Coordinates of C-alpha atoms and ligand atoms in Angstrom, one line a residue:
X1498 CA 15.8 -2.0 -0.3
X1499 CA 14.3 -2.5 3.2
X1500 CA 10.7 -1.4 3.6
X1501 CA 8.7 -1.5 6.8
X1502 CA 5.1 -2.3 6.2
X1503 CA 2.4 -2.1 8.9
X1504 CA -0.1 -4.8 8.2
X1505 CA -3.7 -4.4 9.3
X1506 CA -5.5 -7.7 8.5
X1507 CA -8.7 -6.7 10.1
X1508 CA -11.9 -8.7 10.2
X1509 CA -13.8 -11.3 8.2
X1510 CA -11.9 -12.4 5.1
X1511 CA -9.2 -9.7 5.9
X1512 CA -6.6 -12.1 7.3
X1513 CA -7.0 -14.6 4.4
X1514 CA -6.6 -12.2 1.6
X1515 CA -3.8 -10.2 3.3
X1516 CA -1.8 -13.5 3.8
X1517 CA -1.9 -14.1 0.0
X1518 CA -0.7 -10.5 -0.7
X1519 CA 2.2 -11.0 1.8
X1520 CA 3.2 -14.2 0.0
X1521 CA 3.3 -12.3 -3.2
X1522 CA 5.4 -9.5 -1.6
X1523 CA 7.8 -12.0 -0.2
X1524 CA 8.3 -13.5 -3.7
X1525 CA 8.9 -10.0 -5.1
X1526 CA 11.4 -9.4 -2.3
X1527 CA 13.2 -12.6 -3.1
X1528 CA 13.3 -12.0 -6.8
X1529 CA 14.3 -8.3 -6.8
X1530 CA 16.5 -8.2 -3.7
X1531 CA 14.2 -6.3 -1.3
X1532 CA 13.3 -7.0 2.2
X1533 CA 9.7 -6.3 3.4
X1534 CA 9.4 -6.2 7.1
X1535 CA 5.9 -6.7 8.5
X1536 CA 4.5 -5.3 11.8
X1537 CA 1.0 -6.5 12.6
X1538 CA -1.6 -4.3 14.1
X1539 CA -5.2 -5.1 15.1
X1540 CA -7.9 -3.0 13.5
X1541 CA -11.7 -2.9 13.5
X1542 CA -13.8 -5.5 15.3
X1543 CA -10.9 -7.8 16.3
X1544 CA -9.3 -4.8 18.0
X1545 CA -12.5 -3.9 19.8
X1546 CA -12.7 -7.5 21.1
X1547 CA -9.1 -7.5 22.2
X1548 CA -8.4 -3.9 23.3
X1549 CA -11.8 -2.3 23.6
X1550 CA -11.1 0.2 20.8
X1551 CA -11.0 -0.2 17.0
X1552 CA -7.3 0.8 16.9
X1553 CA -4.9 1.4 19.8
X1554 CA -2.7 4.5 20.1
X1555 CA 0.4 2.2 19.7
X1556 CA -1.2 0.7 16.6
X1557 CA -1.8 4.1 15.1
X1558 CA 1.8 5.1 15.9
X1559 CA 3.0 2.0 14.1
X1560 CA 1.0 3.0 11.0
X1561 CA 2.5 6.5 11.1
X1562 CA 6.1 5.3 11.4
X1563 CA 5.8 2.7 8.7
X1564 CA 6.9 3.1 5.1
X1565 CA 3.5 2.0 4.1
X1566 CA 0.3 0.3 5.3
X1567 CA -1.5 -2.7 3.9
X1568 CA -5.1 -3.2 5.0
X1569 CA -7.5 -6.1 4.5
X1570 CA -11.0 -5.1 5.6
X1571 CA -12.9 -4.0 8.7
X1572 CA -16.3 -4.5 10.3
X1573 CA -19.0 -7.1 10.4
X1574 CA -22.5 -7.7 11.9
X1575 CA -21.0 -8.6 15.3
X1576 CA -20.0 -5.0 15.8
X1577 CA -22.9 -3.2 14.2
X1578 CA -24.4 -2.2 17.5
X1579 CA -21.2 -0.8 19.0
X1580 CA -21.5 2.9 20.1
X1581 CA -20.4 5.2 17.2
X1582 CA -17.2 6.3 18.9
X1583 CA -15.8 2.7 18.8
X1584 CA -17.3 1.3 15.6
X1585 CA -14.8 -0.6 13.4
X1586 CA -15.1 2.0 10.6
X1587 CA -14.0 4.7 13.1
X1588 CA -10.5 3.3 13.0
X1589 CA -10.3 3.4 9.3
X1590 CA -11.4 7.1 9.2
X1591 CA -8.9 7.9 12.0
X1592 CA -6.0 6.2 10.1
X1593 CA -6.9 8.2 7.0
X1594 CA -7.0 11.4 8.9
X1595 CA -4.0 10.9 11.1
X1596 CA -1.8 9.7 8.2
X1597 CA -3.0 12.6 6.0
X1598 CA -4.2 10.2 3.3
X1599 CA -6.2 12.8 1.4
X1600 CA -6.0 11.2 -2.0
X1601 CA -7.9 7.9 -2.7
X1602 CA -7.2 6.3 -6.1
X1603 CA -9.8 3.7 -7.1
X1604 CA -9.2 2.2 -10.5
X1605 CA -12.0 0.4 -12.2
X1606 CA -10.9 -1.9 -14.9
X1607 CA -12.8 -4.6 -16.7
X1608 CA -10.3 -7.4 -17.2
X1609 CA -10.6 -8.7 -20.7
X1610 CA -10.7 -12.3 -19.4
X1611 CA -13.8 -11.4 -17.3
X1612 CA -15.7 -9.3 -19.9
X1613 CA -18.7 -11.6 -19.4
X1614 CA -18.9 -10.7 -15.7
X1615 CA -20.0 -7.2 -16.4
X1616 CA -23.8 -6.7 -15.9
X1617 CA -23.8 -4.3 -18.8
X1618 CA -24.3 -5.3 -22.4
X1619 CA -21.3 -5.9 -24.6
X1620 CA -22.4 -2.9 -26.8
X1621 CA -22.0 -0.6 -23.8
X1622 CA -18.8 -2.1 -22.3
X1623 CA -17.2 -1.9 -25.8
X1624 CA -13.5 -2.3 -25.8
X1625 CA -13.3 -2.3 -22.0
X1626 CA -13.8 -0.1 -19.1
X1627 CA -10.7 1.5 -17.6
X1628 CA -11.4 4.5 -15.4
X1629 CA -9.9 5.9 -12.3
X1630 CA -11.8 7.6 -9.5
X1631 CA -9.8 10.1 -7.5
X1632 CA -11.7 10.5 -4.3
X1633 CA -10.9 13.2 -1.7
X1634 CA -10.6 11.3 1.5
X1635 CA -10.0 13.4 4.6
X1636 CA -12.5 16.2 4.2
X1637 CA -16.2 16.9 3.6
X1638 CA -19.1 15.5 5.5
X1639 CA -17.1 12.5 6.8
X1640 CA -15.1 14.8 9.0
X1641 CA -17.3 17.8 9.6
X1642 CA -19.0 18.5 12.9
X1643 CA -21.9 16.2 13.8
X1644 CA -24.7 16.7 16.3
X1645 CA -27.9 15.1 17.3
X1646 CA -30.0 17.4 19.6
X1647 CA -33.5 17.9 20.8
X1648 CA -35.2 20.9 19.2
X1649 CA -38.9 21.6 19.9
X1650 CA -39.5 18.2 21.3
X1651 CA -37.9 16.1 18.5
X1652 CA -34.4 15.0 17.6
X1653 CA -32.6 16.9 14.9
X1654 CA -29.3 15.5 13.5
X1655 CA -26.8 17.6 11.6
X1656 CA -23.7 16.7 9.6
X1657 CA -21.6 19.5 8.3
X1658 CA -19.8 19.3 5.0
X1659 CA -16.8 21.7 5.0
X1660 CA -14.2 22.1 2.3
X1661 CA -11.4 24.6 2.2
X1662 CA -9.6 25.8 -0.9
X1663 CA -6.3 24.1 -0.1
X1664 CA -8.1 20.7 0.4
X1665 CA -9.7 21.0 -3.0
X1666 CA -6.6 22.3 -4.7
X1667 CA -4.3 19.4 -3.5
X1668 CA -6.7 16.7 -4.6
X1669 CA -7.3 18.6 -7.8
X1670 CA -3.5 18.5 -8.5
X1671 CA -3.3 14.8 -7.9
X1672 CA -6.2 14.3 -10.4
X1673 CA -4.7 16.5 -13.1
X1674 CA -1.2 14.9 -12.7
X1675 CA -2.8 11.4 -12.8
X1676 CA -4.8 12.4 -15.9
X1677 CA -1.6 13.5 -17.6
X1678 CA -0.1 10.0 -17.0
X1679 CA -3.2 8.3 -18.4
X1680 CA -5.6 9.4 -21.1
X1681 CA -5.4 13.2 -20.4
X1682 CA -9.1 13.4 -19.7
X1683 CA -10.5 14.6 -16.4
X1684 CA -14.1 15.0 -15.3
X1685 CA -14.7 16.8 -12.0
X1686 CA -17.9 15.6 -10.3
X1687 CA -19.9 18.0 -8.1
X1688 CA -23.3 19.3 -7.2
X1689 CA -22.6 22.9 -8.0
X1690 CA -26.3 23.6 -8.9
X1691 CA -27.0 23.2 -5.1
X1692 CA -24.0 23.1 -2.8
X1693 CA -21.6 25.9 -1.8
X1694 CA -18.8 23.4 -1.3
X1695 CA -19.3 22.2 -4.9
X1696 CA -19.2 25.8 -6.2
X1697 CA -15.9 26.3 -4.5
X1698 CA -14.8 22.9 -5.8
X1699 CA -15.6 23.9 -9.4
X1700 CA -14.0 27.3 -9.1
X1701 CA -10.8 25.8 -7.8
X1702 CA -10.8 23.1 -10.4
X1703 CA -11.2 25.7 -13.2
X1704 CA -8.2 27.6 -11.9
X1705 CA -6.1 24.4 -12.0
X1706 CA -7.4 23.5 -15.4
X1707 CA -5.6 26.5 -16.8
X1708 CA -2.3 25.0 -15.6
X1709 CA -3.0 21.8 -17.5
X1710 CA -4.1 22.8 -21.0
X1711 CA -3.3 19.3 -22.3
X1712 CA -5.9 17.8 -20.1
X1713 CA -9.4 17.7 -21.6
X1714 CA -11.4 18.9 -18.6
X1715 CA -15.1 18.9 -17.9
X1716 CA -17.5 19.5 -15.0
X1717 CA -20.3 16.9 -14.4
X1718 CA -23.0 16.9 -11.8
X1719 CA -23.0 13.9 -9.5
X1720 CA -26.5 12.6 -10.4
X1721 CA -25.7 12.8 -14.1
X1722 CA -22.4 10.9 -13.4
X1723 CA -24.3 8.1 -11.7
X1724 CA -26.4 7.8 -14.9
X1725 CA -23.5 8.2 -17.3
X1726 CA -21.5 5.4 -15.6
X1727 CA -24.2 3.0 -16.6
X1728 CA -25.2 4.6 -19.9
X1729 CA -21.7 5.2 -21.4
X1730 CA -18.9 4.3 -19.0
X1731 CA -16.2 4.2 -21.6
X1732 CA -16.4 8.0 -22.0
X1733 CA -14.5 8.4 -18.7
X1734 CA -10.8 8.4 -18.0
X1735 CA -10.2 10.1 -14.6
X1736 CA -13.0 11.3 -12.4
X1737 CA -12.2 13.5 -9.4
X1738 CA -14.7 14.2 -6.6
X1739 CA -15.3 14.9 -2.9
X1740 CA -15.4 12.3 -0.2
X1741 CA -19.0 11.1 -0.1
X1742 CA -19.7 11.3 -3.8
X1743 CA -16.5 9.3 -4.3
X1744 CA -17.6 6.7 -1.8
X1745 CA -20.9 6.2 -3.6
X1746 CA -19.6 6.4 -7.2
X1747 CA -16.7 4.1 -6.6
X1748 CA -19.0 1.3 -5.5
X1749 CA -21.2 1.9 -8.5
X1750 CA -18.2 1.9 -10.9
X1751 CA -16.7 -1.2 -9.4
X1752 CA -19.8 -3.1 -10.2
X1753 CA -19.4 -2.3 -13.9
X1754 CA -16.7 -4.9 -13.9
X1755 CA -19.0 -7.4 -12.1
X1756 CA -16.2 -8.4 -9.8
X1757 CA -15.6 -6.2 -6.8
X1758 CA -13.1 -8.8 -5.5
X1759 CA -10.6 -7.7 -8.2
X1760 CA -10.4 -4.0 -7.4
X1761 CA -7.5 -2.5 -5.5
X1762 CA -7.1 1.0 -4.0
X1763 CA -4.5 3.4 -2.8
X1764 CA -4.8 6.2 -0.2
X1765 CA -2.0 8.6 -0.5
X1766 CA -0.5 11.5 1.5
X1767 CA 1.7 14.3 0.4
X1768 CA 4.7 12.1 1.2
X1769 CA 5.4 8.6 0.2
X1770 CA 3.4 7.0 3.0
X1771 CA 0.2 5.4 1.7
X1772 CA -2.4 2.9 2.8
X1773 CA -3.4 0.2 0.3
X1774 CA -6.5 -2.0 0.5
X1775 CA -9.0 -3.8 -1.7
X1776 CA -12.2 -1.8 -2.2
X1777 CA -14.5 -4.6 -1.1
X1778 CA -15.6 -5.3 2.5
X1779 CA -14.9 -8.0 5.1
X1780 CA -17.5 -10.5 3.7
X1781 CA -18.2 -12.1 7.1
X1782 CA -20.4 -14.7 5.4
X1783 CA -17.4 -16.4 3.8
X1784 CA -14.8 -15.6 6.4
X1785 CA -12.4 -18.4 7.3
X1786 CA -13.6 -20.6 4.4
X1787 CA -10.5 -20.0 2.1
X1788 CA -12.8 -19.1 -0.8
X1789 CA -12.4 -15.3 -1.0
X1790 CA -10.8 -13.6 -4.0
X1791 CA -7.4 -12.3 -2.9
X1792 CA -6.7 -10.5 -6.2
X1793 CA -7.9 -7.0 -5.1
X1794 CA -5.5 -7.2 -2.2
X1795 CA -2.7 -8.6 -4.3
X1796 CA -3.2 -5.7 -6.8
X1797 CA -3.3 -3.3 -3.8
X1798 CA 0.2 -4.5 -2.9
X1799 CA 1.2 -3.8 -6.5
X1800 CA -0.1 -0.3 -6.1
X1801 CA 2.0 0.0 -2.9
X1802 CA 5.1 -0.9 -4.8
X1803 CA 4.3 1.6 -7.5
X1804 CA 3.2 4.6 -5.5
X1805 CA 5.0 4.4 -2.2
X1806 CA 8.2 2.5 -3.0
X1807 CA 8.8 3.6 -6.6
X1808 CA 9.2 0.0 -7.7
X1809 CA 7.4 0.1 -11.1
X1810 CA 9.0 -3.1 -12.5
X1811 CA 8.1 -5.0 -9.4
X1812 CA 4.5 -3.7 -9.6
X1813 CA 4.3 -4.7 -13.3
X1814 CA 5.5 -8.2 -12.4
X1815 CA 2.6 -8.6 -10.0
X1816 CA 0.0 -7.3 -12.5
X1817 CA 1.4 -9.4 -15.3
X1818 CA 1.3 -12.5 -13.0
X1819 CA -2.4 -11.8 -12.2
X1820 CA -3.1 -11.5 -15.9
X1821 CA -1.3 -14.8 -16.7
X1822 CA -3.2 -16.6 -14.0
X1823 CA -6.5 -15.3 -15.4
X1824 CA -5.3 -16.2 -19.0
X1825 CA -4.6 -19.7 -17.8
X1826 CA -8.3 -20.0 -16.7
X1827 CA -8.0 -20.0 -12.9
X1828 CA -10.8 -18.4 -11.0
X1829 CA -12.0 -18.0 -7.5
X1830 CA -15.7 -18.7 -6.9
X1831 CA -16.8 -15.0 -7.3
X1832 CA -15.5 -14.8 -10.8
X1833 CA -16.0 -18.4 -11.9
X1834 CA -16.9 -19.0 -15.5
X1835 CA -17.7 -22.1 -17.5
X1836 CA -14.7 -24.0 -18.7
X1837 CA -12.4 -22.4 -16.0
X1838 CA -10.7 -24.0 -13.1
X1839 CA -12.0 -23.1 -9.7
X1840 CA -9.4 -22.4 -7.0
X1841 CA -9.3 -21.4 -3.4
X1842 CA -8.0 -18.1 -2.0
X1843 CA -4.7 -19.6 -1.0
X1844 CA -4.4 -21.5 -4.3
X1845 CA -4.9 -18.2 -6.2
X1846 CA -2.1 -16.6 -4.1
X1847 CA 0.2 -19.5 -4.9
X1848 CA -0.6 -19.3 -8.6
X1849 CA 0.2 -15.6 -8.7
X1850 CA 3.5 -16.3 -6.8
X1851 CA 4.5 -19.0 -9.2
X1852 CA 3.8 -16.7 -12.2
X1853 CA 6.2 -14.0 -10.9
Ligands
IPM953 C1 -14.9 2.9 1.8 C2 -15.9 2.4 2.8 C3 -15.7 3.4 4.0 C4 -16.0 4.8 3.5 C5 -16.5 3.0 5.3 C6 -16.2 1.6 5.7 C7 -16.3 4.0 6.4 O1 -17.2 2.4 2.4 O2 -13.7 2.8 2.0 O3 -15.4 3.2 0.7 O4 -17.2 5.2 3.5 O5 -15.1 5.5 3.2
MG954 MG1 -17.4 2.8 0.3

């Protein structure tokens, strides 16, 4: 198969980690007879520097016309003082919105080889953490109207958090369908004791729950979820929640594994087009040093094969290769353990390639 991938390397460590994922994709192409064609588009700070905007219209068009998009990371202190309209993050939000990427899947898995990396006690981590956060990605307070205006001699800022039923229903369906393919357990996270959006969220989820009697469904308040993730994380299988709660909880959940560099993500639309990226940021402090962990990006490429291209065997091949490399004791600096062999970003990519 021929697949067109628009590649957004971005800022900081973005280019290094994406290069390793592309090596891995090339190897998959060679082994399974696919051809992955890459088109490179600037995004974030590098695009601001070159073009004056965080993504150009042509760049956006190239994302829309691709079969799929692979992203490294955007942003860095250099662009922190840019006006809000051209901040690096703006491009990311624009791509999500314009490509209709409403469903963000963020798996959190404690790799057995890295069990010691979890900041939680062994008695809490138990037989391993394996949960999935399904985050709504194109609605809520991220995309509601914002204003800052002067009222009675002082500034008042407002961010509106709108949710319509169809937006809740479509993310709910993804969550129930995903739960059916996993442990058949779904917790819907909201703040229904305070927010109207959450009350509509809950009502809509309850309606869907009737269609999925096999799924063990529960409602949980977001503050309690934050607590339960630390107290008893293995109780969760799939969690579904709105945009900002999902942003916050997914960072918290990723830390349960002690290694944010390992975590991939997928942002999906109603069609096969998706955007795939590691959940970590651009790590400007280690950019260009060839020491970043490329595994989150490599596993994101595996998710791309699985979700956008329907290439399950190829995705398995990547995930198995990552496991084999970890089993063999190779580690980048962020996950280094005693008795293991420390490798660079590019060596890690090479090791994964050679294990495919
Ligand atoms: C994420 C990031 C983004 C978000 C930022 C960079 C806008 O934190 O993907 O989780 O808040 O969605
Ligand atoms: Mg975030």
